[in-house]
GROMACS .gro file of C-alpha atoms in nm:
model
  427
    1MET     CA    1   0.000   0.000   0.000
    2CYS     CA    2   0.100   0.362  -0.041
    3THR     CA    3  -0.078   0.698  -0.022
    4GLY     CA    4  -0.293   0.778  -0.324
    5ARG     CA    5  -0.166   1.135  -0.361
    6PRO     CA    6  -0.042   1.164  -0.722
    7GLY     CA    7   0.337   1.186  -0.762
    8TRP     CA    8   0.316   1.520  -0.947
    9LEU     CA    9   0.158   1.684  -0.641
   10THR     CA   10   0.466   1.630  -0.424
   11VAL     CA   11   0.740   1.891  -0.395
   12SER     CA   12   1.011   1.629  -0.459
   13LEU     CA   13   1.137   1.626  -0.818
   14ARG     CA   14   1.183   1.251  -0.807
   15VAL     CA   15   0.923   1.046  -0.994
   16GLY     CA   16   0.795   0.768  -0.767
   17LYS     CA   17   0.726   0.465  -0.983
   18TYR     CA   18   0.598   0.267  -0.686
   19LYS     CA   19   0.262   0.447  -0.717
   20LYS     CA   20   0.190   0.241  -1.030
   21ILE     CA   21   0.247  -0.100  -0.868
   22HIS     CA   22   0.108  -0.050  -0.517
   23LYS     CA   23  -0.247  -0.011  -0.392
   24ASN     CA   24  -0.312   0.362  -0.362
   25ILE     CA   25  -0.498   0.465  -0.045
   26MET     CA   26  -0.652   0.812  -0.058
   27ILE     CA   27  -0.585   1.009   0.261
   28ASN     CA   28  -0.728   1.358   0.214
   29LEU     CA   29  -0.656   1.490   0.562
   30MET     CA   30  -0.565   1.858   0.535
   31ASP     CA   31  -0.696   2.041   0.843
   32VAL     CA   32  -0.547   2.210   1.147
   33LEU     CA   33  -0.734   2.020   1.419
   34GLU     CA   34  -0.651   2.196   1.744
   35VAL     CA   35  -0.435   2.478   1.881
   36ASP     CA   36  -0.360   2.408   2.247
   37SER     CA   37  -0.201   2.726   2.382
   38GLU     CA   38  -0.174   2.583   2.733
   39ARG     CA   39   0.042   2.289   2.624
   40GLN     CA   40   0.190   2.503   2.341
   41VAL     CA   41   0.109   2.232   2.088
   42VAL     CA   42  -0.076   2.237   1.755
   43ARG     CA   43  -0.240   1.917   1.628
   44VAL     CA   44  -0.263   1.887   1.252
   45GLU     CA   45  -0.341   1.640   0.976
   46PRO     CA   46  -0.064   1.526   0.740
   47LEU     CA   47  -0.155   1.731   0.430
   48VAL     CA   48  -0.144   2.065   0.616
   49THR     CA   49   0.114   2.280   0.435
   50MET     CA   50   0.369   2.518   0.587
   51GLY     CA   51   0.199   2.817   0.421
   52GLN     CA   52  -0.136   2.708   0.567
   53LEU     CA   53   0.010   2.645   0.913
   54THR     CA   54   0.192   2.976   0.951
   55GLY     CA   55  -0.112   3.155   0.803
   56HIS     CA   56  -0.330   2.991   1.071
   57LEU     CA   57  -0.097   3.033   1.371
   58ASN     CA   58   0.058   3.378   1.314
   59PRO     CA   59  -0.264   3.582   1.362
   60MET     CA   60  -0.309   3.393   1.694
   61GLY     CA   61   0.039   3.501   1.806
   62TRP     CA   62   0.202   3.159   1.756
   63THR     CA   63   0.444   2.993   1.517
   64ILE     CA   64   0.634   2.665   1.510
   65PRO     CA   65   1.008   2.658   1.595
   66VAL     CA   66   1.117   2.512   1.256
   67VAL     CA   67   0.925   2.639   0.951
   68PRO     CA   68   1.069   2.467   0.641
   69GLU     CA   69   1.098   2.708   0.356
   70LEU     CA   70   0.855   2.632   0.075
   71ASP     CA   71   0.481   2.703   0.121
   72ASP     CA   72   0.370   2.370  -0.028
   73LEU     CA   73   0.574   2.139   0.198
   74THR     CA   74   0.335   1.923   0.402
   75VAL     CA   75   0.359   1.812   0.764
   76GLY     CA   76   0.337   1.448   0.655
   77GLY     CA   77   0.621   1.489   0.406
   78LEU     CA   78   0.838   1.670   0.660
   79ILE     CA   79   0.790   1.394   0.919
   80MET     CA   80   0.810   1.090   0.691
   81GLY     CA   81   1.095   1.254   0.500
   82THR     CA   82   1.262   1.543   0.679
   83GLY     CA   83   1.258   1.922   0.705
   84ILE     CA   84   1.502   2.192   0.813
   85GLU     CA   85   1.518   2.570   0.851
   86SER     CA   86   1.769   2.828   0.969
   87SER     CA   87   1.642   2.788   1.330
   88SER     CA   88   1.744   2.420   1.332
   89HIS     CA   89   2.078   2.490   1.509
   90ILE     CA   90   1.859   2.538   1.819
   91TYR     CA   91   1.563   2.306   1.760
   92GLY     CA   92   1.693   2.031   1.529
   93LEU     CA   93   1.510   1.892   1.227
   94PHE     CA   94   1.132   1.911   1.179
   95GLN     CA   95   1.089   1.570   1.347
   96HIS     CA   96   1.252   1.707   1.665
   97ILE     CA   97   0.973   1.964   1.720
   98CYS     CA   98   0.704   1.693   1.699
   99VAL     CA   99   0.574   1.557   2.029
  100ALA     CA  100   0.336   1.284   1.906
  101TYR     CA  101   0.215   1.104   1.593
  102GLU     CA  102  -0.107   0.917   1.521
  103LEU     CA  103  -0.078   0.631   1.271
  104VAL     CA  104  -0.300   0.370   1.113
  105LEU     CA  105  -0.096   0.048   1.109
  106ALA     CA  106  -0.093  -0.246   0.868
  107ASP     CA  107  -0.366  -0.426   1.067
  108GLY     CA  108  -0.596  -0.121   1.053
  109SER     CA  109  -0.549  -0.018   1.418
  110LEU     CA  110  -0.502   0.346   1.518
  111VAL     CA  111  -0.200   0.409   1.742
  112ARG     CA  112  -0.068   0.722   1.913
  113CYS     CA  113   0.305   0.736   1.978
  114SER     CA  114   0.524   0.982   2.168
  115PRO     CA  115   0.858   0.970   2.356
  116THR     CA  116   0.674   0.804   2.649
  117GLU     CA  117   0.404   0.604   2.466
  118ASN     CA  118   0.499   0.346   2.197
  119SER     CA  119   0.836   0.523   2.193
  120ASP     CA  120   1.005   0.279   1.953
  121LEU     CA  121   0.747   0.364   1.688
  122PHE     CA  122   0.777   0.737   1.764
  123TYR     CA  123   1.152   0.733   1.692
  124ALA     CA  124   1.123   0.500   1.390
  125VAL     CA  125   0.862   0.705   1.199
  126PRO     CA  126   1.085   0.996   1.080
  127TRP     CA  127   1.261   0.918   0.748
  128SER     CA  128   1.052   0.599   0.709
  129CYS     CA  129   0.861   0.748   0.410
  130GLY     CA  130   0.525   0.594   0.502
  131THR     CA  131   0.653   0.236   0.525
  132LEU     CA  132   0.550   0.167   0.887
  133GLY     CA  133   0.194   0.299   0.871
  134PHE     CA  134  -0.021   0.587   0.747
  135LEU     CA  135   0.025   0.911   0.940
  136VAL     CA  136  -0.316   1.065   1.019
  137ALA     CA  137  -0.222   1.336   1.272
  138ALA     CA  138   0.080   1.497   1.438
  139GLU     CA  139   0.129   1.719   1.741
  140ILE     CA  140   0.389   1.992   1.695
  141LYS     CA  141   0.542   2.232   1.948
  142MET     CA  142   0.454   2.601   1.917
  143ILE     CA  143   0.643   2.912   2.026
  144PRO     CA  144   0.520   3.274   2.054
  145ALA     CA  145   0.551   3.456   1.722
  146LYS     CA  146   0.722   3.793   1.687
  147LYS     CA  147   0.666   4.054   1.418
  148TYR     CA  148   1.012   4.082   1.265
  149VAL     CA  149   1.342   3.909   1.213
  150LYS     CA  150   1.635   4.145   1.258
  151ILE     CA  151   1.882   4.007   1.007
  152HIS     CA  152   2.254   4.076   0.983
  153TYR     CA  153   2.433   4.016   0.651
  154GLU     CA  154   2.809   3.957   0.656
  155PRO     CA  155   3.015   3.886   0.344
  156VAL     CA  156   3.306   3.648   0.415
  157ARG     CA  157   3.590   3.554   0.178
  158GLY     CA  158   3.821   3.251   0.190
  159LEU     CA  159   3.683   2.899   0.244
  160GLN     CA  160   3.851   2.846   0.580
  161LYS     CA  161   3.721   3.179   0.713
  162ILE     CA  162   3.372   3.104   0.580
  163CYS     CA  163   3.365   2.768   0.762
  164GLU     CA  164   3.503   2.915   1.084
  165LYS     CA  165   3.255   3.205   1.088
  166PHE     CA  166   2.960   2.979   1.000
  167THR     CA  167   3.051   2.727   1.273
  168GLU     CA  168   3.098   3.001   1.531
  169GLU     CA  169   2.759   3.163   1.457
  170SER     CA  170   2.584   2.822   1.451
  171LYS     CA  171   2.699   2.752   1.807
  172LYS     CA  172   2.544   3.075   1.940
  173LYS     CA  173   2.201   3.009   2.088
  174GLU     CA  174   2.127   3.384   2.093
  175ASN     CA  175   2.100   3.369   1.712
  176SER     CA  176   1.739   3.274   1.633
  177PHE     CA  177   1.845   3.197   1.272
  178VAL     CA  178   2.173   3.113   1.097
  179GLU     CA  179   2.211   3.066   0.721
  180GLY     CA  180   2.492   3.081   0.468
  181LEU     CA  181   2.481   3.136   0.091
  182LEU     CA  182   2.802   3.031  -0.082
  183TYR     CA  183   2.834   3.209  -0.418
  184SER     CA  184   3.167   3.048  -0.516
  185LEU     CA  185   3.427   2.826  -0.348
  186ASP     CA  186   3.560   3.119  -0.146
  187GLU     CA  187   3.283   3.381  -0.133
  188ALA     CA  188   2.980   3.369   0.094
  189VAL     CA  189   2.734   3.580   0.287
  190ILE     CA  190   2.662   3.454   0.639
  191MET     CA  191   2.327   3.569   0.778
  192THR     CA  192   2.221   3.570   1.142
  193GLY     CA  193   1.875   3.671   1.258
  194VAL     CA  194   1.700   3.750   1.585
  195LEU     CA  195   1.324   3.755   1.643
  196THR     CA  196   1.196   4.092   1.762
  197ASP     CA  197   0.878   4.299   1.790
  198GLU     CA  198   1.059   4.631   1.747
  199ALA     CA  199   1.198   4.758   1.417
  200GLU     CA  200   1.365   5.071   1.280
  201GLN     CA  201   1.109   5.184   1.023
  202SER     CA  202   1.375   5.290   0.769
  203LYS     CA  203   1.531   4.942   0.772
  204ILE     CA  204   1.216   4.733   0.720
  205ASN     CA  205   1.239   4.528   0.400
  206ARG     CA  206   0.923   4.345   0.296
  207ILE     CA  207   1.105   4.092   0.080
  208GLY     CA  208   0.790   3.883   0.027
  209ASN     CA  209   0.626   4.152  -0.191
  210TYR     CA  210   0.599   4.027  -0.549
  211TYR     CA  211   0.796   4.316  -0.704
  212LYS     CA  212   1.096   4.277  -0.471
  213PRO     CA  213   1.426   4.127  -0.595
  214TRP     CA  214   1.471   3.755  -0.538
  215PHE     CA  215   1.618   3.701  -0.193
  216PHE     CA  216   1.943   3.531  -0.301
  217LYS     CA  217   2.009   3.816  -0.548
  218HIS     CA  218   1.937   4.072  -0.277
  219VAL     CA  219   2.188   3.897  -0.046
  220GLU     CA  220   2.450   3.889  -0.323
  221LYS     CA  221   2.451   4.271  -0.330
  222TYR     CA  222   2.619   4.271   0.013
  223LEU     CA  223   2.893   4.046  -0.128
  224LYS     CA  224   2.945   4.262  -0.437
  225ALA     CA  225   2.955   4.581  -0.232
  226ASP     CA  226   3.168   4.404   0.031
  227LYS     CA  227   2.969   4.557   0.315
  228THR     CA  228   2.771   4.428   0.611
  229GLY     CA  229   2.408   4.529   0.662
  230ILE     CA  230   2.112   4.507   0.897
  231GLU     CA  231   1.745   4.479   0.797
  232TYR     CA  232   1.413   4.397   0.958
  233ILE     CA  233   1.202   4.146   0.765
  234PRO     CA  234   0.840   4.064   0.864
  235SER     CA  235   0.874   3.720   1.021
  236ARG     CA  236   0.635   3.530   0.794
  237GLN     CA  237   0.807   3.679   0.488
  238TYR     CA  238   1.141   3.573   0.636
  239TYR     CA  239   1.022   3.214   0.684
  240HIS     CA  240   0.926   3.193   0.316
  241ARG     CA  241   1.210   3.411   0.185
  242HIS     CA  242   1.331   3.165  -0.081
  243THR     CA  243   0.981   3.066  -0.194
  244ARG     CA  244   0.934   3.319  -0.475
  245SER     CA  245   1.247   3.205  -0.659
  246ILE     CA  246   1.225   2.838  -0.538
  247PHE     CA  247   1.569   2.911  -0.383
  248TRP     CA  248   1.749   2.984  -0.717
  249GLU     CA  249   1.582   2.718  -0.930
  250LEU     CA  250   1.355   2.971  -1.102
  251GLN     CA  251   1.648   3.141  -1.277
  252ASP     CA  252   1.687   2.824  -1.489
  253ILE     CA  253   1.315   2.822  -1.572
  254ILE     CA  254   1.261   3.200  -1.617
  255PRO     CA  255   1.611   3.350  -1.679
  256PHE     CA  256   1.466   3.705  -1.687
  257GLY     CA  257   1.250   3.648  -1.375
  258ASN     CA  258   1.452   3.885  -1.156
  259ASN     CA  259   1.443   4.167  -1.412
  260PRO     CA  260   1.274   4.470  -1.244
  261VAL     CA  261   1.028   4.515  -1.533
  262PHE     CA  262   0.925   4.148  -1.522
  263ARG     CA  263   0.889   4.163  -1.141
  264TYR     CA  264   0.665   4.470  -1.151
  265LEU     CA  265   0.441   4.339  -1.432
  266PHE     CA  266   0.438   3.963  -1.369
  267GLY     CA  267   0.603   3.906  -1.030
  268TRP     CA  268   0.264   3.823  -0.878
  269MET     CA  269   0.249   3.513  -1.103
  270VAL     CA  270   0.562   3.346  -0.965
  271PRO     CA  271   0.661   3.103  -0.845
  272PRO     CA  272   0.481   2.849  -1.061
  273LYS     CA  273   0.366   2.556  -0.849
  274ILE     CA  274   0.623   2.276  -0.856
  275SER     CA  275   0.329   2.038  -0.902
  276LEU     CA  276   0.228   2.228  -1.220
  277LEU     CA  277   0.583   2.209  -1.356
  278LYS     CA  278   0.589   1.834  -1.291
  279LEU     CA  279   0.244   1.774  -1.438
  280THR     CA  280   0.323   1.957  -1.761
  281GLN     CA  281   0.675   1.821  -1.806
  282GLY     CA  282   0.726   1.570  -2.086
  283GLU     CA  283   0.931   1.253  -2.035
  284ALA     CA  284   1.216   1.374  -2.262
  285ILE     CA  285   1.251   1.698  -2.066
  286ARG     CA  286   1.234   1.508  -1.737
  287LYS     CA  287   1.520   1.280  -1.846
  288LEU     CA  288   1.724   1.578  -1.966
  289TYR     CA  289   1.665   1.749  -1.632
  290GLU     CA  290   1.770   1.436  -1.444
  291GLN     CA  291   2.098   1.415  -1.637
  292HIS     CA  292   2.192   1.784  -1.635
  293HIS     CA  293   2.039   1.920  -1.319
  294VAL     CA  294   2.100   1.858  -0.950
  295VAL     CA  295   1.863   1.901  -0.655
  296GLN     CA  296   2.032   1.749  -0.351
  297ASP     CA  297   2.062   1.813   0.021
  298MET     CA  298   2.343   1.641   0.207
  299LEU     CA  299   2.356   1.654   0.588
  300VAL     CA  300   2.715   1.637   0.714
  301PRO     CA  301   2.883   1.694   1.053
  302MET     CA  302   2.987   2.059   1.096
  303LYS     CA  303   3.348   1.948   1.154
  304SER     CA  304   3.353   1.813   0.794
  305LEU     CA  305   3.212   2.133   0.639
  306GLU     CA  306   3.528   2.253   0.463
  307LYS     CA  307   3.607   1.909   0.319
  308SER     CA  308   3.241   1.870   0.213
  309ILE     CA  309   3.230   2.203   0.026
  310GLN     CA  310   3.550   2.111  -0.158
  311THR     CA  311   3.395   1.776  -0.256
  312PHE     CA  312   3.076   1.949  -0.380
  313HIS     CA  313   3.298   2.185  -0.581
  314VAL     CA  314   3.495   1.904  -0.746
  315ASP     CA  315   3.204   1.665  -0.811
  316LEU     CA  316   2.928   1.914  -0.897
  317ASN     CA  317   3.046   2.275  -0.913
  318VAL     CA  318   2.697   2.418  -0.851
  319TYR     CA  319   2.652   2.765  -0.698
  320PRO     CA  320   2.501   2.915  -0.492
  321LEU     CA  321   2.521   2.645  -0.224
  322TRP     CA  322   2.278   2.669   0.068
  323LEU     CA  323   2.426   2.619   0.416
  324CYS     CA  324   2.186   2.554   0.704
  325PRO     CA  325   2.309   2.435   1.047
  326PHE     CA  326   2.117   2.195   1.271
  327ILE     CA  327   2.166   2.013   1.598
  328LEU     CA  328   2.123   1.636   1.569
  329PRO     CA  329   2.024   1.478   1.903
  330ASN     CA  330   2.131   1.124   1.985
  331ASN     CA  331   1.781   0.973   1.958
  332PRO     CA  332   1.710   0.621   1.833
  333GLY     CA  333   1.593   0.587   1.473
  334MET     CA  334   1.738   0.604   1.123
  335VAL     CA  335   1.934   0.927   1.169
  336HIS     CA  336   2.155   1.009   1.467
  337PRO     CA  337   2.518   1.117   1.525
  338LYS     CA  338   2.798   0.862   1.549
  339GLY     CA  339   2.881   0.928   1.916
  340ASN     CA  340   2.654   0.938   2.222
  341GLU     CA  341   2.625   1.317   2.227
  342ALA     CA  342   2.409   1.555   2.022
  343GLU     CA  343   2.622   1.693   1.738
  344LEU     CA  344   2.612   2.004   1.522
  345TYR     CA  345   2.550   1.918   1.155
  346VAL     CA  346   2.503   2.128   0.844
  347ASP     CA  347   2.272   2.083   0.545
  348ILE     CA  348   2.450   2.162   0.218
  349GLY     CA  349   2.190   2.221  -0.051
  350ALA     CA  350   2.296   2.206  -0.418
  351TYR     CA  351   2.026   2.313  -0.662
  352GLY     CA  352   2.099   2.388  -1.027
  353GLU     CA  353   2.304   2.296  -1.330
  354PRO     CA  354   2.645   2.144  -1.249
  355LYS     CA  355   2.930   2.331  -1.418
  356ARG     CA  356   3.166   2.033  -1.384
  357LYS     CA  357   3.265   1.931  -1.737
  358GLN     CA  358   3.248   1.554  -1.690
  359PHE     CA  359   2.926   1.560  -1.485
  360GLU     CA  360   2.730   1.239  -1.528
  361ALA     CA  361   2.432   1.216  -1.294
  362ARG     CA  362   2.471   0.858  -1.171
  363ALA     CA  363   2.852   0.842  -1.146
  364SER     CA  364   2.889   1.190  -0.991
  365MET     CA  365   2.611   1.134  -0.736
  366ARG     CA  366   2.748   0.793  -0.637
  367GLN     CA  367   3.081   0.964  -0.574
  368MET     CA  368   2.906   1.224  -0.355
  369GLU     CA  369   2.705   0.961  -0.166
  370LYS     CA  370   3.024   0.766  -0.094
  371PHE     CA  371   3.186   1.078   0.051
  372VAL     CA  372   2.879   1.158   0.266
  373ARG     CA  373   2.879   0.802   0.407
  374SER     CA  374   3.251   0.833   0.486
  375VAL     CA  375   3.194   1.136   0.713
  376HIS     CA  376   2.883   0.980   0.874
  377GLY     CA  377   2.645   1.213   0.694
  378PHE     CA  378   2.300   1.157   0.545
  379GLN     CA  379   2.132   1.223   0.212
  380MET     CA  380   1.783   1.375   0.215
  381LEU     CA  381   1.553   1.114   0.067
  382TYR     CA  382   1.337   1.344  -0.148
  383ALA     CA  383   1.622   1.355  -0.402
  384ASP     CA  384   1.758   1.104  -0.653
  385CYS     CA  385   1.947   0.837  -0.464
  386TYR     CA  386   2.179   0.593  -0.643
  387MET     CA  387   2.302   0.378  -0.353
  388THR     CA  388   2.283  -0.001  -0.340
  389ARG     CA  389   2.075  -0.153  -0.058
  390GLU     CA  390   2.393  -0.230   0.135
  391GLU     CA  391   2.525   0.125   0.097
  392PHE     CA  392   2.187   0.271   0.196
  393TRP     CA  393   2.174   0.077   0.524
  394ASP     CA  394   2.536   0.170   0.583
  395MET     CA  395   2.435   0.539   0.572
  396PHE     CA  396   2.116   0.496   0.778
  397ASP     CA  397   2.067   0.299   1.100
  398GLY     CA  398   1.801   0.042   1.012
  399SER     CA  399   1.807  -0.159   1.339
  400LEU     CA  400   1.494  -0.009   1.500
  401TYR     CA  401   1.317   0.030   1.164
  402HIS     CA  402   1.360  -0.337   1.064
  403LYS     CA  403   1.268  -0.460   1.413
  404LEU     CA  404   0.936  -0.271   1.397
  405ARG     CA  405   0.859  -0.378   1.040
  406GLU     CA  406   0.893  -0.737   1.161
  407GLN     CA  407   0.687  -0.681   1.478
  408MET     CA  408   0.405  -0.494   1.306
  409ASN     CA  409   0.380  -0.722   0.999
  410CYS     CA  410   0.465  -0.438   0.762
  411LYS     CA  411   0.645  -0.654   0.508
  412ASP     CA  412   0.336  -0.753   0.309
  413ALA     CA  413   0.159  -0.421   0.366
  414PHE     CA  414   0.422  -0.157   0.284
  415PRO     CA  415   0.739  -0.153   0.071
  416GLU     CA  416   1.074  -0.114   0.245
  417VAL     CA  417   1.197   0.246   0.243
  418TYR     CA  418   1.490   0.155   0.015
  419ASP     CA  419   1.257   0.008  -0.247
  420LYS     CA  420   1.047   0.323  -0.240
  421ILE     CA  421   1.336   0.568  -0.264
  422CYS     CA  422   1.638   0.438  -0.450
  423LYS     CA  423   1.689   0.429  -0.824
  424ALA     CA  424   1.877   0.098  -0.807
  425ALA     CA  425   1.566  -0.065  -0.661
  426ARG     CA  426   1.326   0.078  -0.918
  427HIS     CA  427   1.508  -0.001  -1.242
   0.00000   0.00000   0.00000
């Protein structure tokens, strides 16, 4: 069995062929069920999107600690896959702000799980991609919302300096947000933000307005001018700051999209829905895209950042690179640090056309995956994954996952996560 939501509706660019061979179960659960301000928890159904959730909570004075970037990302996708934002150096990944899940299991029973109730299942659900049961509700922590994010832009040059500065800022808990945009191997802008209700009127920048420059282009100005800067961005616009340009993917689709004339006349029309792009894309274009385009997020320990960026440069040569720090607690489940302590990790996001001359999608990505395994990192599973089954379970800890699949008779009901995700399993 698998969910009946069509593959083109998902934000992932991967085409899931499993939908054609499994029984599709329609789960149209898309409501915010309850806002419990006493417990500071919001209970939602799995198809609630980030845009919908912040739109619902912000007027009530609440938000969630980790708001993954794109409006159309769903709670179910962020739990069964994963989600991250520039506040993750404090709160961890999206799964780490969840306090309970409700699932329908293979035998049809409804189960609630939390760190104290059915805890094995609670820790095994994240990254399992719907292969242990169908998620029907989740409880997520809330925090009080503030009006603005006071953001500080700092251009940094030299790879070693970039890594040092980024690591240093990521360790500071007084930074509500930390993010880096790497424009070349040795040029970056490191951004730190603090939530606030006060703002200097002259420094407010409503970057979410349709006629405004794309955020990554706006940030690049600080690098070109080689100057630091401070701005106040309305908090909801900050959370969705890369949405209008789908990070920097839109420049490949609409090369003139950041032109001031285009923004003023047609800016209200972008971004096109990723689902629309997928639905209208022919097979030949999809294959071309797969061979000459990269959309990957690799999660690596912060101590391996410099080596990782150099590897990305050699194997892919895609810029900008997105740097987003997160704390990875030592919880059971598929993803945890190597030691017994929580560890600071960083998400390196590569989105765009590789400039490496000999780029060949399968060979280059296998090279990258091998490197990420060697530093005890993880590949986000929404992207194309070329690992063998053995390599996959070398990257991820499958002990709890396999134990539960056995216990709960999942084998005949749901595919294994590897068979759902990896190209080697589907071809």
